[in-house]
PDB file of C-alpha atoms in Angstrom:
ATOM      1  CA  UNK G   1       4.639 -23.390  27.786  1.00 54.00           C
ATOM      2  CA  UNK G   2       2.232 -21.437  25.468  1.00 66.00           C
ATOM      3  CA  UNK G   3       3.633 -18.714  23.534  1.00 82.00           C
ATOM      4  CA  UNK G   4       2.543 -15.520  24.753  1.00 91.00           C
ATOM      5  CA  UNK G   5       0.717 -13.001  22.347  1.00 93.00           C
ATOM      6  CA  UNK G   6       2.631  -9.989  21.259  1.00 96.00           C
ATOM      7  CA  UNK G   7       0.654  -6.500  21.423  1.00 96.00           C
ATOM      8  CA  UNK G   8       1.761  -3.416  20.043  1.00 97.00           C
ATOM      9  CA  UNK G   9      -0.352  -0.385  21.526  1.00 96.00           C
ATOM     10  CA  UNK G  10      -1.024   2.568  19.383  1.00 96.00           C
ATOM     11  CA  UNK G  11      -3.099   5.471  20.935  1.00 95.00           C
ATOM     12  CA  UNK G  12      -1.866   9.434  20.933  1.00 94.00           C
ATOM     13  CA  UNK G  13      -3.205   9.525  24.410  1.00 93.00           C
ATOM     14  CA  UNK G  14      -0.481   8.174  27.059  1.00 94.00           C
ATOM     15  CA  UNK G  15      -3.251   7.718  29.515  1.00 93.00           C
ATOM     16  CA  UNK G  16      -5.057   5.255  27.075  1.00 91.00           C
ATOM     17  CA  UNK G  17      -1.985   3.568  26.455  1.00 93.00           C
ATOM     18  CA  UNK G  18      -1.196   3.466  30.225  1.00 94.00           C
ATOM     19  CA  UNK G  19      -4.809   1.945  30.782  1.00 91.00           C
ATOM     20  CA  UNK G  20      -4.314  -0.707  28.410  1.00 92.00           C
ATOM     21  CA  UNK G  21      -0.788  -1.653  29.282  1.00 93.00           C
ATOM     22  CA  UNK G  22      -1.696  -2.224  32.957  1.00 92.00           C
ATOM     23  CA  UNK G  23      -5.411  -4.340  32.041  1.00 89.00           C
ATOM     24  CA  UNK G  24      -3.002  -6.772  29.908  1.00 91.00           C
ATOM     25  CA  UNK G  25      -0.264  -7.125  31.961  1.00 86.00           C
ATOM     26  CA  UNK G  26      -2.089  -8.966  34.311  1.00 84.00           C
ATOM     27  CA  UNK G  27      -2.985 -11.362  31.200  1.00 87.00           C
ATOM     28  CA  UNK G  28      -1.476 -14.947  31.157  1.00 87.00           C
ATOM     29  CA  UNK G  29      -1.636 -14.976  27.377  1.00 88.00           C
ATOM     30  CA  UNK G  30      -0.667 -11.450  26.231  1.00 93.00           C
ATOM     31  CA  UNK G  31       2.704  -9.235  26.350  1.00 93.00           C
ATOM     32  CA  UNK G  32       2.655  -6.086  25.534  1.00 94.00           C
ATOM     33  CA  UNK G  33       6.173  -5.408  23.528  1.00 95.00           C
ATOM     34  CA  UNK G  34       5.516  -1.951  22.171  1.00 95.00           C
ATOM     35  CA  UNK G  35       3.527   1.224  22.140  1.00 96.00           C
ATOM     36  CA  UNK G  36       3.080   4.266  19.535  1.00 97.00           C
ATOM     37  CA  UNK G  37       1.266   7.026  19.520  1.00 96.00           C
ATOM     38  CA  UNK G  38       0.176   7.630  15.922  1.00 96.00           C
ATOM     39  CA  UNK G  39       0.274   5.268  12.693  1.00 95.00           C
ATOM     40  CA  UNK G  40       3.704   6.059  11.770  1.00 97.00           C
ATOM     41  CA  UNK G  41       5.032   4.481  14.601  1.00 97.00           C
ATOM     42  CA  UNK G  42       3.493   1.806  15.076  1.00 97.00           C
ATOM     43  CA  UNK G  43       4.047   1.046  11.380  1.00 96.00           C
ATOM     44  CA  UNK G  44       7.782   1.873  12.252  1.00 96.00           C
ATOM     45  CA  UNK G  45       7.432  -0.967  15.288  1.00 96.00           C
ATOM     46  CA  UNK G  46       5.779  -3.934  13.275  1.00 96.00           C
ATOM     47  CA  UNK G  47       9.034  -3.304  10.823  1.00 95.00           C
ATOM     48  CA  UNK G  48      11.146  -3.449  13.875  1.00 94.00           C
ATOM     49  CA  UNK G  49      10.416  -6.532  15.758  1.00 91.00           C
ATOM     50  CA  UNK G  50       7.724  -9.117  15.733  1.00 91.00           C
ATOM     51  CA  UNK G  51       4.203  -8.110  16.752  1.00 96.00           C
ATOM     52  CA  UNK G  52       1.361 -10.647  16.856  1.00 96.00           C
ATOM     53  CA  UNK G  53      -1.690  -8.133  17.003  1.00 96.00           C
ATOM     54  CA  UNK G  54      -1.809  -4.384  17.100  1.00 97.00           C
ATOM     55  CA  UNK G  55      -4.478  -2.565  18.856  1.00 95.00           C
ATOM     56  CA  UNK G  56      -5.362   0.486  16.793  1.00 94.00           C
ATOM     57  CA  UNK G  57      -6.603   3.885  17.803  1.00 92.00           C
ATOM     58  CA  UNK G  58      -8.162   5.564  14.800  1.00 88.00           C
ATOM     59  CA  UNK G  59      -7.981   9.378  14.932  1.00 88.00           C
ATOM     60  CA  UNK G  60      -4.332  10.288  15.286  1.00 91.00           C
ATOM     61  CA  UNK G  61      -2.035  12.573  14.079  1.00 91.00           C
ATOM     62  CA  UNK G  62       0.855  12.153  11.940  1.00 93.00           C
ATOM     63  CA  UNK G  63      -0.709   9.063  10.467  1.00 94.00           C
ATOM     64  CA  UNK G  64      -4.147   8.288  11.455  1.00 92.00           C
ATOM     65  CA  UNK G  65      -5.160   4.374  12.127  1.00 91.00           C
ATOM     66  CA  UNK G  66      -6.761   3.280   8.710  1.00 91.00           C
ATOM     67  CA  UNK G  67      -3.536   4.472   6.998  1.00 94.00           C
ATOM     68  CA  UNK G  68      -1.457   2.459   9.659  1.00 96.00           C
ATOM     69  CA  UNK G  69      -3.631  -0.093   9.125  1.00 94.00           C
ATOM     70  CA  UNK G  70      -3.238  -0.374   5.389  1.00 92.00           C
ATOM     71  CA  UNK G  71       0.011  -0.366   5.789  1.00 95.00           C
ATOM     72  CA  UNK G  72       0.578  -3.013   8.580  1.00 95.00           C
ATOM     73  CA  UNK G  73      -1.787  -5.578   6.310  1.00 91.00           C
ATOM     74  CA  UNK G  74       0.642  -5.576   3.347  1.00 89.00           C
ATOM     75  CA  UNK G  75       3.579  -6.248   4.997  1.00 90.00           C
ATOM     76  CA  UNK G  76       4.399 -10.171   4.853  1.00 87.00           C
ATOM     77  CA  UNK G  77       3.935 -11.277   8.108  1.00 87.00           C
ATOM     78  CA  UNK G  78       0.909  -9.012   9.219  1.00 91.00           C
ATOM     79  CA  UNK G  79       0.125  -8.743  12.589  1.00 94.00           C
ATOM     80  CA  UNK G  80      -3.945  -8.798  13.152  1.00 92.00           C
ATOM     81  CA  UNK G  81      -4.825  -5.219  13.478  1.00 93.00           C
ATOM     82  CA  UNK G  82      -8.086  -4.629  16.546  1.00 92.00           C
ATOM     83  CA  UNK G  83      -9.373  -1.473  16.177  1.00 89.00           C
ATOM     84  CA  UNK G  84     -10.386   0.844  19.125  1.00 85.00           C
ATOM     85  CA  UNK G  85     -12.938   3.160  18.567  1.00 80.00           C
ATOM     86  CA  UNK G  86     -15.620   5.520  20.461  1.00 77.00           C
ATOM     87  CA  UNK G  87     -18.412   4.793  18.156  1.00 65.00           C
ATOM     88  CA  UNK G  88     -19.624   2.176  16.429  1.00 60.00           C
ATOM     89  CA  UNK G  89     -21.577   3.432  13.565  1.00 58.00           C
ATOM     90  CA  UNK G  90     -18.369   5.439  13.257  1.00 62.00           C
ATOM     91  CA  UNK G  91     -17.835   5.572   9.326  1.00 70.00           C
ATOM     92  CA  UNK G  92     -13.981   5.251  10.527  1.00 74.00           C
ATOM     93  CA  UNK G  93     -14.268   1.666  11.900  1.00 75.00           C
ATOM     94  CA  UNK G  94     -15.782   0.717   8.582  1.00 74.00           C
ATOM     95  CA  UNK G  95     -12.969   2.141   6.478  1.00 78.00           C
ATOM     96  CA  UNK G  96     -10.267   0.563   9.008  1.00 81.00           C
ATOM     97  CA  UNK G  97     -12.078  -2.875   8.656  1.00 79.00           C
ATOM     98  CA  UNK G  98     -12.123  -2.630   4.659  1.00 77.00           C
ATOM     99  CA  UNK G  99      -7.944  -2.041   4.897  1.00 82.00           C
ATOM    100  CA  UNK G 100      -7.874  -5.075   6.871  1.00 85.00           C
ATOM    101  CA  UNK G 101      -8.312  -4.722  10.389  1.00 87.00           C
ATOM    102  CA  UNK G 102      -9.905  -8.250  12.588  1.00 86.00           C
ATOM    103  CA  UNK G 103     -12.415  -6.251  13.906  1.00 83.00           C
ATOM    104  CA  UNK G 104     -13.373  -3.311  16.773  1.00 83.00           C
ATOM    105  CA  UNK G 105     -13.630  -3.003  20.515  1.00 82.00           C
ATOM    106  CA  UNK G 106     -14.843   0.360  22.064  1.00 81.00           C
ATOM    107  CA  UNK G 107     -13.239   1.994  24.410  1.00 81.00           C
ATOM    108  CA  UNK G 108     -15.048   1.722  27.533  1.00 82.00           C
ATOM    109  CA  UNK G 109     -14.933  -2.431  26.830  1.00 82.00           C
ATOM    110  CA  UNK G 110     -14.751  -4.317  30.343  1.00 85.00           C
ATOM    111  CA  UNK G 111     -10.800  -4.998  30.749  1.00 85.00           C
ATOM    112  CA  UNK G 112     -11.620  -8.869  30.681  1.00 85.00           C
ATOM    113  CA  UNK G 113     -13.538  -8.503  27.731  1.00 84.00           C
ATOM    114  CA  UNK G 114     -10.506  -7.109  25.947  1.00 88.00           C
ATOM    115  CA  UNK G 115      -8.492  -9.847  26.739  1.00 89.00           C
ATOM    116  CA  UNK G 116     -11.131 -12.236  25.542  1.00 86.00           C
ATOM    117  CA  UNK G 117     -11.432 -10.523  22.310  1.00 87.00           C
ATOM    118  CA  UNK G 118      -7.862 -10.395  21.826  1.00 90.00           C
ATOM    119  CA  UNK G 119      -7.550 -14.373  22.095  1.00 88.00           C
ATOM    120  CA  UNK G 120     -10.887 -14.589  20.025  1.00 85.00           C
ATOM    121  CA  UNK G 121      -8.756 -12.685  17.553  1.00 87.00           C
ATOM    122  CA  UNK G 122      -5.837 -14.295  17.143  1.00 88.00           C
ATOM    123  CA  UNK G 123      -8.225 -17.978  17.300  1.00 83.00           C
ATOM    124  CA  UNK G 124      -9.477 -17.190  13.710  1.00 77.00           C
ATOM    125  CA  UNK G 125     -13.148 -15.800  15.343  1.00 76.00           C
ATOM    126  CA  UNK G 126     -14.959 -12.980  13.946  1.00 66.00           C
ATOM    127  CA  UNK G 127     -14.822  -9.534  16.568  1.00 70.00           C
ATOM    128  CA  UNK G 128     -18.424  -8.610  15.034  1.00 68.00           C
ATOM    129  CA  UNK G 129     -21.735  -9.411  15.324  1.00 58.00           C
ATOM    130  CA  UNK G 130     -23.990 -10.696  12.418  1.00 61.00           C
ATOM    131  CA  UNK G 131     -26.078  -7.502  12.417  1.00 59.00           C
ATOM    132  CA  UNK G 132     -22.801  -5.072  12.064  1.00 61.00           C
ATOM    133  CA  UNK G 133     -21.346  -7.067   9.658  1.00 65.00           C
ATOM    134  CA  UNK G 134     -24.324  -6.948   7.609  1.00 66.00           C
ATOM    135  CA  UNK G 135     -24.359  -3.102   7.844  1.00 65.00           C
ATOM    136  CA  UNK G 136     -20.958  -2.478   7.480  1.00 67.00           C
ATOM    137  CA  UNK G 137     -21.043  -4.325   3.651  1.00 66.00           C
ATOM    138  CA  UNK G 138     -24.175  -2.242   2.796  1.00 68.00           C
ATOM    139  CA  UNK G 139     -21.882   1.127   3.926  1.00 64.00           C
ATOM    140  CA  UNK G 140     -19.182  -0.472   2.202  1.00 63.00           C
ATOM    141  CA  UNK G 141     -20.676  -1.410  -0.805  1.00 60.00           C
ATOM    142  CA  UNK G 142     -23.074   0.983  -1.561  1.00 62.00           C
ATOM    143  CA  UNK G 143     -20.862   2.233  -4.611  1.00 58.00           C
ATOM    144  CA  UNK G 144     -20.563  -1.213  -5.885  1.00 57.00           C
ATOM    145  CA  UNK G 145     -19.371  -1.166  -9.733  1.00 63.00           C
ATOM    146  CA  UNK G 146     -19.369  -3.269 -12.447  1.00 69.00           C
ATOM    147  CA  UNK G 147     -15.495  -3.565 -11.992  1.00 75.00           C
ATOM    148  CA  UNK G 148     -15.800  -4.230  -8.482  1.00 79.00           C
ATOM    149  CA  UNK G 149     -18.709  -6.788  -9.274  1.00 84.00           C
ATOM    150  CA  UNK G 150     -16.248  -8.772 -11.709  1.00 88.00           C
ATOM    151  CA  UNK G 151     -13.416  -8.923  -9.803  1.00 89.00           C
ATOM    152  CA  UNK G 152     -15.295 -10.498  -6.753  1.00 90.00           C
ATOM    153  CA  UNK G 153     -16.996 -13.204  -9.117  1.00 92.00           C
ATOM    154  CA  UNK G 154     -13.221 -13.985 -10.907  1.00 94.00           C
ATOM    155  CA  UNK G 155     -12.020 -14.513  -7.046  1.00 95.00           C
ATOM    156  CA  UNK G 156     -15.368 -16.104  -5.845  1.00 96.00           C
ATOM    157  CA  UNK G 157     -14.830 -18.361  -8.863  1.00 95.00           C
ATOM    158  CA  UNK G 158     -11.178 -20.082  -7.668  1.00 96.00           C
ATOM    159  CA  UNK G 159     -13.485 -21.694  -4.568  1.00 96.00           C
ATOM    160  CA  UNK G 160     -14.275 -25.219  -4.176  1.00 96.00           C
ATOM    161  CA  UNK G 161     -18.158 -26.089  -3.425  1.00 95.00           C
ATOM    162  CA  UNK G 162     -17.099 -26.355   0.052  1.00 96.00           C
ATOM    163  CA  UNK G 163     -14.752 -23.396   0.698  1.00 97.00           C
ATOM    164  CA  UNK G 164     -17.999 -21.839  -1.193  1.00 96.00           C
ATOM    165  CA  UNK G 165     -19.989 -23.167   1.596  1.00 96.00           C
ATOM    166  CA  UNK G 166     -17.511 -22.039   4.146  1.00 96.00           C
ATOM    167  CA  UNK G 167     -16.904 -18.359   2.124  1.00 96.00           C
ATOM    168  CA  UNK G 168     -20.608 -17.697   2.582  1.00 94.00           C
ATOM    169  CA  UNK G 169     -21.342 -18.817   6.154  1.00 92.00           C
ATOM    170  CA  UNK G 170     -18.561 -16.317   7.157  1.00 89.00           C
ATOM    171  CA  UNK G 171     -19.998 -13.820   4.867  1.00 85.00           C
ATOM    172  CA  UNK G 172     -23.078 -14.255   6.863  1.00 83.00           C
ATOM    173  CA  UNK G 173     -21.260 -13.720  10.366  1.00 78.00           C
ATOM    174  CA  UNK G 174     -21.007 -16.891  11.627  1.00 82.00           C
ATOM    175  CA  UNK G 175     -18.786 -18.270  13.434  1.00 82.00           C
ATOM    176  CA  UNK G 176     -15.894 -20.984  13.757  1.00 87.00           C
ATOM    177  CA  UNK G 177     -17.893 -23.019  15.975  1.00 86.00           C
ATOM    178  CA  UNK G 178     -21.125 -22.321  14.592  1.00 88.00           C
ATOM    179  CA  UNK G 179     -19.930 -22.983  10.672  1.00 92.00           C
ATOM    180  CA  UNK G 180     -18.299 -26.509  11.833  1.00 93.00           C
ATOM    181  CA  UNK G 181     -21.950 -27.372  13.324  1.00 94.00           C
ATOM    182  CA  UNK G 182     -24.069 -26.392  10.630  1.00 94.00           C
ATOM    183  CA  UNK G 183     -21.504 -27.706   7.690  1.00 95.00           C
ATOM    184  CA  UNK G 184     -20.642 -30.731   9.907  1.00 95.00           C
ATOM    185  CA  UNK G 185     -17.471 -30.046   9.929  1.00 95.00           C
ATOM    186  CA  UNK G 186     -14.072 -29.903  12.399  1.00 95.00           C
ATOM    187  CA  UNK G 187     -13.155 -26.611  13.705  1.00 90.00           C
ATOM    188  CA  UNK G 188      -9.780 -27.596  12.817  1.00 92.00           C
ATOM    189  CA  UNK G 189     -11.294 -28.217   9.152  1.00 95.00           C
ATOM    190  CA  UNK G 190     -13.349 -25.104   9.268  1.00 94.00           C
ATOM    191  CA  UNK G 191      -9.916 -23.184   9.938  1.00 91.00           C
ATOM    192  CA  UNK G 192      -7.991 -24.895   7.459  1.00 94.00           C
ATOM    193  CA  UNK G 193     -10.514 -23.585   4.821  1.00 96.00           C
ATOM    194  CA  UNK G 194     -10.797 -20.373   6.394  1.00 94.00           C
ATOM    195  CA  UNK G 195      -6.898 -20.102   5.621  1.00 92.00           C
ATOM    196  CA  UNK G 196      -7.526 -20.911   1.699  1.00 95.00           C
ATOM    197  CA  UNK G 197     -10.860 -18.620   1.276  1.00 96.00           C
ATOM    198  CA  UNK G 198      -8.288 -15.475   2.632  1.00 92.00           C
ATOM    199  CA  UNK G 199      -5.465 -16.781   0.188  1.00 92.00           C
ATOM    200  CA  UNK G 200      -7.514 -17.002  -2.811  1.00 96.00           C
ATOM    201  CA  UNK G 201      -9.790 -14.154  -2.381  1.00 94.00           C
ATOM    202  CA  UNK G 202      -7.389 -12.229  -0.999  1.00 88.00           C
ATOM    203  CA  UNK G 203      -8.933 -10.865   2.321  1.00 86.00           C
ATOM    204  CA  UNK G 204      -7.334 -10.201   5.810  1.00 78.00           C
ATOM    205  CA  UNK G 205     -10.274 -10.450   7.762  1.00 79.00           C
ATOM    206  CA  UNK G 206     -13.741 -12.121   7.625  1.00 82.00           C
ATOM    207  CA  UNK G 207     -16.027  -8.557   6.551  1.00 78.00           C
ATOM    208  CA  UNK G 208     -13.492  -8.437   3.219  1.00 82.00           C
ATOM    209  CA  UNK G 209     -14.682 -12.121   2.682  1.00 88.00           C
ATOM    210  CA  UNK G 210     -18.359 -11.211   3.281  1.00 85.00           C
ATOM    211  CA  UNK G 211     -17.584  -7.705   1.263  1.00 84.00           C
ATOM    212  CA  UNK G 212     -16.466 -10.069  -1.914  1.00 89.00           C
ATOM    213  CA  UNK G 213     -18.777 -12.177  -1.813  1.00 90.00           C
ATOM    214  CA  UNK G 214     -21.581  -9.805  -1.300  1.00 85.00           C
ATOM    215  CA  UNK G 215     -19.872  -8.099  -4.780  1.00 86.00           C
ATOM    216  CA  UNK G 216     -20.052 -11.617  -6.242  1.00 89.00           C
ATOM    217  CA  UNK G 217     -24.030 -12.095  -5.332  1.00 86.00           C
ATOM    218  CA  UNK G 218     -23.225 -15.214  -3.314  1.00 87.00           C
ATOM    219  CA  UNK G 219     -24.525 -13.839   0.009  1.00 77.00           C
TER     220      UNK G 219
END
């Protein structure tokens, strides 16, 4: 039998929580094990038992969902952090991505779209589209320093020529599928150097890969 999913819910609003526990309950692949309703908690519940993905509300009080998420990507097993947001030119979701969340749904997503994009999630696939990517690096990087510039090329420098090729193709917003077609590669292969591009340039999602190598002038 497959192993079911593990979701932690974080949202201040016990209606939204509610919501969300009843549209994945009915999922085959997903068990929701936990709620909190700010960042402290749910920082408190990926310390307490094991969580496999945490959706994230973002404006909260106590602790506020880019702190949480900070937080939850340094511990040693992290959970993938999804990020639920109203907006999305919000300047939040951009900040929350940088600290290491997978990506964003907003809040009025379809309920079987949110169970799609939680299994696209914890499959290795980007949650964002090409375009936001591409915008959220420019917002992200538009302070870029000589520092930040050297430390990308140091990391960028540790790649092979084809984690390189990989590291760039995801920097461009591509996906698994689509980067295992155009480098003729297996998706199994694509994910296995996936797995080293994160270790070495020490990113927890796909936009801190395309952020780096952006800083490194490889995109």
């Amino acid at each position: 039998m497959e192993r079911l999913t593990r979701v932690l819910l974080t949202d201040d609003d016990p209606l939204v929580r509610a919501g969300l526990a009843l549209i994945l309950g009915g999922a085959k692949t997903i068990e929701v094990v936990a709620e909190a309703a700010n960042g402290r908690e749910a920082v408190a519940a990926v310390r307490e038992q094991p969580v496999d993905l945490v959706l994230m509300d973002l404006r909260m009080p106590v602790m506020d969902g880019i702190e949480a998420t900070r937080a939850i990507s340094a511990e040693p097993r992290a959970p993938k952090v999804l990020v639920l947001t109203t907006f999305d030119a919000d300047d939040h979701v951009v900040r929350a991505l940088a600290a290491g969340a997978a990506g964003f749904l907003l809040k009025d997503t379809p309920p079987p779209r949110i169970v799609k994009a939680i299994e696209a999630v914890m499959a290795g696939e980007p949650m964002l589209s090409p375009a936001v990517t591409q915008n959220l690096i420019r917002q992200v990087t538009a302070d870029s320093t000589d520092h930040r510039r050297t430390d990308a090329e140091r990391l960028v420098a540790t790649l092979t020529e084809r984690e390189l090729d990989v590291a760039r193709a995801v920097g461009q917003g591509r996906s698994n599928a689509e980067i295992a077609g155009e480098l003729f590669m297996s998706l199994a292969t694509v994910k296995a150097h996936i797995s080293r591009i994160f270790a070495k340039l020490d990113a927890t999602n796909r936009v801190q890969v395309a952020i780096t190598m952006h800083d490194a002038g490889r995109l």
